[in-house]
Coordinates of N, CA and C in Angstrom, one line a residue:
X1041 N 168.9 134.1 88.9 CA 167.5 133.9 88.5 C 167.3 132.4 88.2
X1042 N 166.5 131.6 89.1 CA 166.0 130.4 89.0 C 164.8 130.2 87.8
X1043 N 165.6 129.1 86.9 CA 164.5 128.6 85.7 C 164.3 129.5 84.6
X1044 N 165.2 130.1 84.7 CA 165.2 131.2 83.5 C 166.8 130.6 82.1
X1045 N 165.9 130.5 81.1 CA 167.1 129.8 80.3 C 168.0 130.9 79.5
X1046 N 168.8 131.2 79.4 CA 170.2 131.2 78.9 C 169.8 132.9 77.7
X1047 N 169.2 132.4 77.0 CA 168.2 132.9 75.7 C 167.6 134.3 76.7
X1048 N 166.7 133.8 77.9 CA 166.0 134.8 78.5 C 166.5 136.2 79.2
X1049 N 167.9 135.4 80.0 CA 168.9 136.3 81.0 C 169.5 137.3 79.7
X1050 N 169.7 136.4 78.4 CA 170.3 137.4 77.5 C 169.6 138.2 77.1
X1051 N 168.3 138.2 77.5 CA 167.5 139.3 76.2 C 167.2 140.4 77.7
X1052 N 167.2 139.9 79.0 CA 166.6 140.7 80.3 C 168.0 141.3 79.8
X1053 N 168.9 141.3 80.0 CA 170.4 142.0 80.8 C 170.5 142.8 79.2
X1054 N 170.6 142.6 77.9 CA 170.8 142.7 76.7 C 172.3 142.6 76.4
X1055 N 172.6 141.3 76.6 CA 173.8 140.9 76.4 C 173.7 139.2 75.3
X1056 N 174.7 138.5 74.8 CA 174.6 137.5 73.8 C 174.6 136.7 74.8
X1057 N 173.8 135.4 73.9 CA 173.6 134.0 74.9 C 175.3 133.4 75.0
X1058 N 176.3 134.0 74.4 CA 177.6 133.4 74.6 C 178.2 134.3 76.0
X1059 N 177.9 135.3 76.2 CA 178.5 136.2 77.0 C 177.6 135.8 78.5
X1060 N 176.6 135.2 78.6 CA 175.8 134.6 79.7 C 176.5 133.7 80.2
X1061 N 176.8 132.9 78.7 CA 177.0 131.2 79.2 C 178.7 131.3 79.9
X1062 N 179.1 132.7 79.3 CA 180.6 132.4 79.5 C 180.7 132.7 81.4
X1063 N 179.5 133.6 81.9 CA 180.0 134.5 82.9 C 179.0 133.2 84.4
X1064 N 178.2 132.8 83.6 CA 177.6 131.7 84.2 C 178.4 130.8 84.6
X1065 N 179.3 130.3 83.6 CA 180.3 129.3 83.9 C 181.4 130.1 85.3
X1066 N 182.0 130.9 84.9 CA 183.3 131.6 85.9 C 182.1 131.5 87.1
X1067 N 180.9 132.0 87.3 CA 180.7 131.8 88.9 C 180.4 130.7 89.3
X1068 N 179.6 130.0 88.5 CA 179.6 128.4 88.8 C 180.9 127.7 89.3
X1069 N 181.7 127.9 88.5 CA 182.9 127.2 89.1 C 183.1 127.6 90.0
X1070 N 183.3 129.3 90.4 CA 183.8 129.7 91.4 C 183.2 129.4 92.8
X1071 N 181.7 129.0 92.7 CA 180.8 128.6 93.8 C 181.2 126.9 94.1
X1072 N 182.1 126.2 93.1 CA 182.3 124.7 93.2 C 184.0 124.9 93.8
X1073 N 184.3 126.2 94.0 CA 186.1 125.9 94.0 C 185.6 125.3 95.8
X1074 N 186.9 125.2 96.0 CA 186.9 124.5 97.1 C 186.5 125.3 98.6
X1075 N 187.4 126.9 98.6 CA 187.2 127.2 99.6 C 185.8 128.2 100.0
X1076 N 184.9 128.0 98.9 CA 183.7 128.6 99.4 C 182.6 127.1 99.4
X1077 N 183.2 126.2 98.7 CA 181.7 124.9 98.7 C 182.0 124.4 100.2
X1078 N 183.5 124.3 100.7 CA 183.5 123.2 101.7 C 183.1 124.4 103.3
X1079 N 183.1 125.5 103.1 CA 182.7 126.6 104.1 C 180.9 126.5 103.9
X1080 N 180.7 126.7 102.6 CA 179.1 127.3 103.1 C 177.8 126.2 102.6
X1081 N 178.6 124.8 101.6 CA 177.6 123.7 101.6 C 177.7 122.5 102.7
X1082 N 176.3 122.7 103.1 CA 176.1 121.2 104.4 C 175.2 120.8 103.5
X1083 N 175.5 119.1 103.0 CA 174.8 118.4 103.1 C 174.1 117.8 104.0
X1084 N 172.7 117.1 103.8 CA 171.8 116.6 105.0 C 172.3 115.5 105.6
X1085 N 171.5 115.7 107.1 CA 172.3 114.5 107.7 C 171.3 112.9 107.9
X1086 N 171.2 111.7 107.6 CA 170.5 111.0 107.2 C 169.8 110.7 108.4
X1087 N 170.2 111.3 109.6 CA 169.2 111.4 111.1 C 168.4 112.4 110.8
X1088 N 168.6 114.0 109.9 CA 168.3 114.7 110.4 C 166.3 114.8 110.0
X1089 N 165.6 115.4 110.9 CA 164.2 115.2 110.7 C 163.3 115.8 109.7
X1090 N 162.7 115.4 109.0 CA 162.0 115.5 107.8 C 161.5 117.4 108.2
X1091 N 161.0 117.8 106.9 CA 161.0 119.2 108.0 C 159.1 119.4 107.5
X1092 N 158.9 120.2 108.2 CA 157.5 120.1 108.4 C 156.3 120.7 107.3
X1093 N 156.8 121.3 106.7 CA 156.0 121.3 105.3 C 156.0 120.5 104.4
X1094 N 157.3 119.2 104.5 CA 156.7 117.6 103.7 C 155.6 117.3 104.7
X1095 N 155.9 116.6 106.1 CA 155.2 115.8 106.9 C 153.7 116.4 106.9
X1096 N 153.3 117.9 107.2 CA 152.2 118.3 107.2 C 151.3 118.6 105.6
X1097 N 151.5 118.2 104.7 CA 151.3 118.0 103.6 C 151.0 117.0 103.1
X1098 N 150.0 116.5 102.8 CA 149.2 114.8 102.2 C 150.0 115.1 100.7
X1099 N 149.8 116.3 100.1 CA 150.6 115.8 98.5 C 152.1 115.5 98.5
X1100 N 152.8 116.2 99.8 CA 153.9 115.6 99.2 C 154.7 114.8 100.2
X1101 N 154.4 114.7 101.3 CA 154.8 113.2 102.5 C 154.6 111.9 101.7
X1102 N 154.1 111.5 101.0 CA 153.7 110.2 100.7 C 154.9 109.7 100.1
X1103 N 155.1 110.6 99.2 CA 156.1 110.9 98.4 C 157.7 111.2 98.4
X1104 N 157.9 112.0 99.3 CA 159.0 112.7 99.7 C 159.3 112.0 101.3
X1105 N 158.3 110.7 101.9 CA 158.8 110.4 103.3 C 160.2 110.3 103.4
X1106 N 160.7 109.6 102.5 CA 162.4 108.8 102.8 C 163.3 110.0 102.0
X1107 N 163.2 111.0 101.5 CA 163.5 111.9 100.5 C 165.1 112.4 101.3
X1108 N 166.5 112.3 100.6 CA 167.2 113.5 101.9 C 167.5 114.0 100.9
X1109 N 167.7 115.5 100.9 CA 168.0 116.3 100.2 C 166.9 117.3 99.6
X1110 N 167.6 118.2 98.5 CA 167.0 120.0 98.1 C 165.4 119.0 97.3
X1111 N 164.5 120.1 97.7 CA 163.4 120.0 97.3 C 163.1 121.2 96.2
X1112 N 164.0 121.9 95.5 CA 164.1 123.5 95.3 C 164.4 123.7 93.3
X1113 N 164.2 122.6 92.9 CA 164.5 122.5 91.7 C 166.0 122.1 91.2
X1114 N 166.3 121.9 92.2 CA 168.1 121.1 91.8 C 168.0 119.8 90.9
X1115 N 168.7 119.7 90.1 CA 169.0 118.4 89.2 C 169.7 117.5 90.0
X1116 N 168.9 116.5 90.0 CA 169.6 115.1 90.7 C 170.1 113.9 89.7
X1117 N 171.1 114.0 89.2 CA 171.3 112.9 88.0 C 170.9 111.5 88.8
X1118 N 170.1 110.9 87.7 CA 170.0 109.4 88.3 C 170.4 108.5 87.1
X1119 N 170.2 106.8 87.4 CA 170.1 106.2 86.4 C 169.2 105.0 86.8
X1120 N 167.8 105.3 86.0 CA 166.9 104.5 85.7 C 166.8 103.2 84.7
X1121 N 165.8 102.2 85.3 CA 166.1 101.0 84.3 C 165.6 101.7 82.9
X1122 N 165.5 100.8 82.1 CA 164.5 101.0 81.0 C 163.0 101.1 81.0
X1123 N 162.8 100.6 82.0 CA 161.2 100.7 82.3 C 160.3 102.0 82.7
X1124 N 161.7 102.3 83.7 CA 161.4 103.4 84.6 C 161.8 104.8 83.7
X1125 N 163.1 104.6 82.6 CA 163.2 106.2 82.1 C 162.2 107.3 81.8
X1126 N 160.9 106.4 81.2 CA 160.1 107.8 80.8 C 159.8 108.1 82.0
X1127 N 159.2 107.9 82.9 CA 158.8 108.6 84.3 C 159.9 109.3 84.8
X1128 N 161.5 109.2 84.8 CA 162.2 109.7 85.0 C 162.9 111.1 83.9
X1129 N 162.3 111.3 82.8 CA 163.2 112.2 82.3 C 162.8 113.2 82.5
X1130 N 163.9 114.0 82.2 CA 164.0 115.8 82.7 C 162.9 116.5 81.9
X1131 N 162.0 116.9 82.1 CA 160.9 117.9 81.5 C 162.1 119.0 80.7
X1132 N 163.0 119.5 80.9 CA 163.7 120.7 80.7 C 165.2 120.0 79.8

């Protein structure tokens, strides 16, 4: 479940926020071990074509023209100047 915090999954499933975090962790990793990330994640290819719900979209082409990568709520660590952090921090 996407965007659901830790607190929430534990009170849906009726299980403790430690028994979440612990089981969240083992698949996580399990999804980063080697032989399932390098089989079923493709990163984008910097040719590949913009896909057509940015391009046909005024709110978010302007925006997202030079964009590669997940549009889907993924965390992208960055590092902003000082100027730029508040526009940059994580709502969450």
């Amino acid at each position: 479940v996407t965007g659901l915090s830790i607190r929430h999954v534990g009170e849906h499933f009726q299980r403790s926020n430690s028994t979440i975090s612990k089981y969240f962790k083992k698949i996580l990793f399990a999804f980063l071990s080697r032989d399932i990330y390098s089989k079923y994640v493709r990163l984008p290819r910097s040719d590949a074509p913009i896909h057509p719900i940015i391009c046909d979209n005024p709110k978010f082409f302007p925006f997202f023209a030079d964009a590669i990568g997940a549009i889907d709520g993924t965390h992208i660590a960055c590092a902003p100047s000082s100027e730029e952090r508040d526009a940059m921090q994580n709502r969450k």
